[in-house]
Short mmCIF file of C-alpha atoms in Angstrom, two decimals:
data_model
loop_
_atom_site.label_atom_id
_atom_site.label_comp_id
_atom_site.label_asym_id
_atom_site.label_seq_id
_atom_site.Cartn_x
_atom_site.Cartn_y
_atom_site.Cartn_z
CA UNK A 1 9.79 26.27 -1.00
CA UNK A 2 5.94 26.03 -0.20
CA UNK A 3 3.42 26.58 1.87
CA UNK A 4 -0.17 26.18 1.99
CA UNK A 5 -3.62 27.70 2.07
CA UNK A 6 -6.16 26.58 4.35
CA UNK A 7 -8.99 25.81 1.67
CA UNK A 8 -7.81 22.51 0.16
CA UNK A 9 -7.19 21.48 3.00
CA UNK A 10 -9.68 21.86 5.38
CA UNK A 11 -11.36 19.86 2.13
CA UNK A 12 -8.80 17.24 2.17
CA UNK A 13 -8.87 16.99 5.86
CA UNK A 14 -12.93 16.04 5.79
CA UNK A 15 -14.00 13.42 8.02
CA UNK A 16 -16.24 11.98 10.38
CA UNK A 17 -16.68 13.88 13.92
CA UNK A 18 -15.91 10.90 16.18
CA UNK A 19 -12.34 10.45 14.97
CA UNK A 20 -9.82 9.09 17.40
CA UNK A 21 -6.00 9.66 17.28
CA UNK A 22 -4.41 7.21 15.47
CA UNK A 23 -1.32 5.27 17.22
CA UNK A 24 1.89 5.45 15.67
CA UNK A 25 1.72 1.45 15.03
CA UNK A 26 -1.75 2.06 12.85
CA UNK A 27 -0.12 4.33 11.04
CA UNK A 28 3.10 2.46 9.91
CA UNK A 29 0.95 -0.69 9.08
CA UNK A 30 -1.02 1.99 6.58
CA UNK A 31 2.36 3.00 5.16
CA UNK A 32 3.70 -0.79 4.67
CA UNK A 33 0.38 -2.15 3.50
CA UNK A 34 1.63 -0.89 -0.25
CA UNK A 35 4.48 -1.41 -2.11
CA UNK A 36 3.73 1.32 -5.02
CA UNK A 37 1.06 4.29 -5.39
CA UNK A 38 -0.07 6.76 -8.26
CA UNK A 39 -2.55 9.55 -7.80
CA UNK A 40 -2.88 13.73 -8.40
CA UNK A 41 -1.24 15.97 -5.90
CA UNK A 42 -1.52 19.42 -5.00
CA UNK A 43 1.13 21.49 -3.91
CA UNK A 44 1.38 24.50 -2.48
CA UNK A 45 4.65 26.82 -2.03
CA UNK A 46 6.13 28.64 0.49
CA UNK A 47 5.09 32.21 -1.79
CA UNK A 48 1.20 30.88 -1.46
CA UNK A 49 1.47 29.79 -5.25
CA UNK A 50 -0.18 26.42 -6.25
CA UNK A 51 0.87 23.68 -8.54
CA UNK A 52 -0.69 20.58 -9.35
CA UNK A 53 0.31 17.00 -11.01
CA UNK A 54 0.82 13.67 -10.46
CA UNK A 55 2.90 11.15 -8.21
CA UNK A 56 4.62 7.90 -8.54
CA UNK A 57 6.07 6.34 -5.15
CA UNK A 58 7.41 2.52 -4.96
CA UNK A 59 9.44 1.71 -2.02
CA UNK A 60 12.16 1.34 -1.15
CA UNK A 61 14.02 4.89 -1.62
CA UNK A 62 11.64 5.60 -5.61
CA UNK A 63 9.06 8.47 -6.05
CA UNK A 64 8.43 11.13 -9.32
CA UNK A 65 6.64 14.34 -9.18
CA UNK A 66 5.04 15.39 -12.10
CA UNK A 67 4.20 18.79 -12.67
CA UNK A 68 1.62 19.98 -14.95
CA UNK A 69 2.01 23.11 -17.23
CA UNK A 70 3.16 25.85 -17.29
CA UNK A 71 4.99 24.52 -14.69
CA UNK A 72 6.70 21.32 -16.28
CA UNK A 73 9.32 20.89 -13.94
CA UNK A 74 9.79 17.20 -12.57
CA UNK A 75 11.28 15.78 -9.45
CA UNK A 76 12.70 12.23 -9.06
CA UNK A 77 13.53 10.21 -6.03
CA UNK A 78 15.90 7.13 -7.23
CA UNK A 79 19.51 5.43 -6.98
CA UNK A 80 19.45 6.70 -3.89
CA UNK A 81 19.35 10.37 -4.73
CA UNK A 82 16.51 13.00 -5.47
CA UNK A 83 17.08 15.19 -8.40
CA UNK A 84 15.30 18.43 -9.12
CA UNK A 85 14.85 18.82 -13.42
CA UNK A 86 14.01 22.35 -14.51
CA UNK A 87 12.71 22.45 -17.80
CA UNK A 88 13.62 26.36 -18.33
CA UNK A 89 17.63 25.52 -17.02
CA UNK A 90 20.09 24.69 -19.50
CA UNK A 91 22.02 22.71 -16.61
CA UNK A 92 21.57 19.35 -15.31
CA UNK A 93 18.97 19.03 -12.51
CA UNK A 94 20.30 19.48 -8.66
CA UNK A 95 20.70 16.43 -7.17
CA UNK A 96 20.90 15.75 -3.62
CA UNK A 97 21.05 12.55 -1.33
CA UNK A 98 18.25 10.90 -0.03
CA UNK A 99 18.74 10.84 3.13
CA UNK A 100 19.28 14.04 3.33
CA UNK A 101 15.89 14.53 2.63
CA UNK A 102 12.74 14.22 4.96
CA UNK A 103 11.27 12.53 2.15
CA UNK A 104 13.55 9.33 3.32
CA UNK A 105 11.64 8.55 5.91
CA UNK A 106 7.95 7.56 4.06
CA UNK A 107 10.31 6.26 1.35
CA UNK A 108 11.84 3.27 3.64
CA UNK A 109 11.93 -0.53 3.17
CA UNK A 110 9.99 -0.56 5.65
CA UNK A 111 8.35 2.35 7.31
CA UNK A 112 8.41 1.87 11.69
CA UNK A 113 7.12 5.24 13.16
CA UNK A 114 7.46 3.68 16.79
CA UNK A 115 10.92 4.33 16.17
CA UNK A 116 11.19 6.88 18.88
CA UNK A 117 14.59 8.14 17.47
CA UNK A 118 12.24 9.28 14.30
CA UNK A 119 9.38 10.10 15.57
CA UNK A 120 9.89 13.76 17.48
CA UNK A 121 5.83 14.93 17.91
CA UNK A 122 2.56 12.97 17.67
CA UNK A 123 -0.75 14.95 17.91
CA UNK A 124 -4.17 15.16 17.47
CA UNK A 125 -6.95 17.94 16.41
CA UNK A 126 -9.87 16.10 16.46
CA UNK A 127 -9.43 15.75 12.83
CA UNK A 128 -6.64 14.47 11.45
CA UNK A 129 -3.46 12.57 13.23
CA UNK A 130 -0.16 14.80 12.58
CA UNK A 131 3.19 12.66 12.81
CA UNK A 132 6.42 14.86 12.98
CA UNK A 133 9.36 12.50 11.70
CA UNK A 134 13.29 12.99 10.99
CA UNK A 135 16.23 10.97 10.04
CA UNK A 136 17.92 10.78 13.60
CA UNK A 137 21.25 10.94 11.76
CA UNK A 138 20.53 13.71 9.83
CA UNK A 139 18.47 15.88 11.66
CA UNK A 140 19.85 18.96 9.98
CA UNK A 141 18.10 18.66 6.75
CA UNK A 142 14.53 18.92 8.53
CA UNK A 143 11.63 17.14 8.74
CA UNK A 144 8.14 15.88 7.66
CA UNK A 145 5.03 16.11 8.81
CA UNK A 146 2.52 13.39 7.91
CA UNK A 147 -1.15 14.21 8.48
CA UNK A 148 -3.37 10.80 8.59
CA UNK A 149 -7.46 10.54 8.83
CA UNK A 150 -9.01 7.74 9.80
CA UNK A 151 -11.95 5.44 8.76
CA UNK A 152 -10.25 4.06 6.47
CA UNK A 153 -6.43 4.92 7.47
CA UNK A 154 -5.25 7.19 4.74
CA UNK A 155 -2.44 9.72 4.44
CA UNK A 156 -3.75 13.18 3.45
CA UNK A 157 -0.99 15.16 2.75
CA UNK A 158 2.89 15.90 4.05
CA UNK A 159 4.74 19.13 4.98
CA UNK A 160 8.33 19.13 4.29
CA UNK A 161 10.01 21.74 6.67
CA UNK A 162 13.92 22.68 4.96
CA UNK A 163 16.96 23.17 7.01
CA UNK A 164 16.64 27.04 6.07
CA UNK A 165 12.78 27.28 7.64
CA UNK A 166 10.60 26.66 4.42
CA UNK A 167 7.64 24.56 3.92
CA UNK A 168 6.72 22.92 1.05
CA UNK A 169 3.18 20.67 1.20
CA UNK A 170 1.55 18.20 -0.82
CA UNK A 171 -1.75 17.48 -0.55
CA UNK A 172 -2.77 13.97 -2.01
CA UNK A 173 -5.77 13.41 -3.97
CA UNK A 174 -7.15 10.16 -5.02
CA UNK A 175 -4.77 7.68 -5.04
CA UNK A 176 -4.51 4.40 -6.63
CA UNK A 177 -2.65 1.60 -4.85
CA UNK A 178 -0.01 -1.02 -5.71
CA UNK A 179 -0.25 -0.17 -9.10
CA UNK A 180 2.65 -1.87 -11.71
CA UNK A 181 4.89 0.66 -12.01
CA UNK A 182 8.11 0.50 -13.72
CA UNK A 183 11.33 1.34 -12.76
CA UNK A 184 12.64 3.80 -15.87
CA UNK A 185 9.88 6.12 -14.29
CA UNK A 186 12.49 6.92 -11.48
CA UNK A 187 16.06 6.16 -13.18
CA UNK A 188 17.77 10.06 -12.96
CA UNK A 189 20.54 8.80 -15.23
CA UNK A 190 18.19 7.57 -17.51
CA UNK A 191 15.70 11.08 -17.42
CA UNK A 192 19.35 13.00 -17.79
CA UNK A 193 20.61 11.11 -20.95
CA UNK A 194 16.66 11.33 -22.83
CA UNK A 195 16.98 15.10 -22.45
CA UNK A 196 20.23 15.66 -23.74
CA UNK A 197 19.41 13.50 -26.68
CA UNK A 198 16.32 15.70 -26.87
CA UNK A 199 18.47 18.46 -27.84
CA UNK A 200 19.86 17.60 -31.11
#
């Protein structure tokens, strides 16, 4: 899994000195107020390696991870699962539930962090607005940790922490919102079936 270095992001996490904390109601509205998103991501792994790419979300329950070389893999959220493709495997990708990811919970119909069931820690470093969130019934698989700035309201980046204690972060770049994206971008069956037919 991943972890992070503290360069890009004490970059990422720029902003102005007066921030206040944000309240858990400001930061759901941020999270409904789009419907789709598209940007670059960085990620960094629990080993201190770095990869980089691009990501699709549209809620509810859809989101792609796009790796760029030499990395290549891809990861899809969709029909309810999340599937991990490895381009070097001569298997199928893993495929786990949903909701048995972390990932659920920014992936919602609608996204209510006053939840208090969800919501397990809210802080603030002067900087940047850190919301620790779970799946109440599935508390097991772990949890995520969305870091917000304000002026405007923007997520920054999210920390995935697994069920066996490793972290994996993404750190958003510029992101473009409510853009038309379609649906074959997260259909798993659909990414499964063009790669076999790739083979012959």
């Amino acid at each position: 899994m991943l972890r992070f270095t503290l360069a890009p992001v004490l970059v990422a996490l720029a902003s102005p000195a007066f921030a206040d904390q944000l309240s858990l109601k400001q930061l759901s509205d941020h999270l409904n107020s789009f419907r789709s998103a598209g940007g670059e991501f960085t990620q960094i792994n629990d080993d201190g390696s770095i990869s980089t790419g691009r990501i699709f979300i549209k809620r509810p329950g859809k989101a792609r991870f796009e790796y760029d070389p030499p990395n290549q893999a891809l990861v899809m959220a969709g029909q309810r699962s999340v599937a991990i493709f490895d381009p070097k495997g001569n298997t199928g990708p893993e495929v786990y539930p949903l909701n048995q990811t972390p990932l659920s919970v920014i992936l919602r119909e609608t996204v209510d962090l006053n939840d208090s069931e969800m919501v397990v820690d809210h802080s603030f470093d002067g900087t940047a607005t850190t919301v620790t969130a779970m799946d109440p019934e599935n508390a097991e698989y772990g949890n995520i940790q969305l870091v917000f700035t304000d002026n405007p309201v923007q997520l920054r980046q999210w920390v995935i922490n697994d069920q066996s204690g490793g972290a994996t972060t993404v750190v958003l770049g510029q992101m473009t919102f409510d853009p038309k994206l379609r649906n074959r971008l997260f259909d798993i069956n659909a990414e499964i079936e063009s790669r076999q037919g790739n083979k012959f």
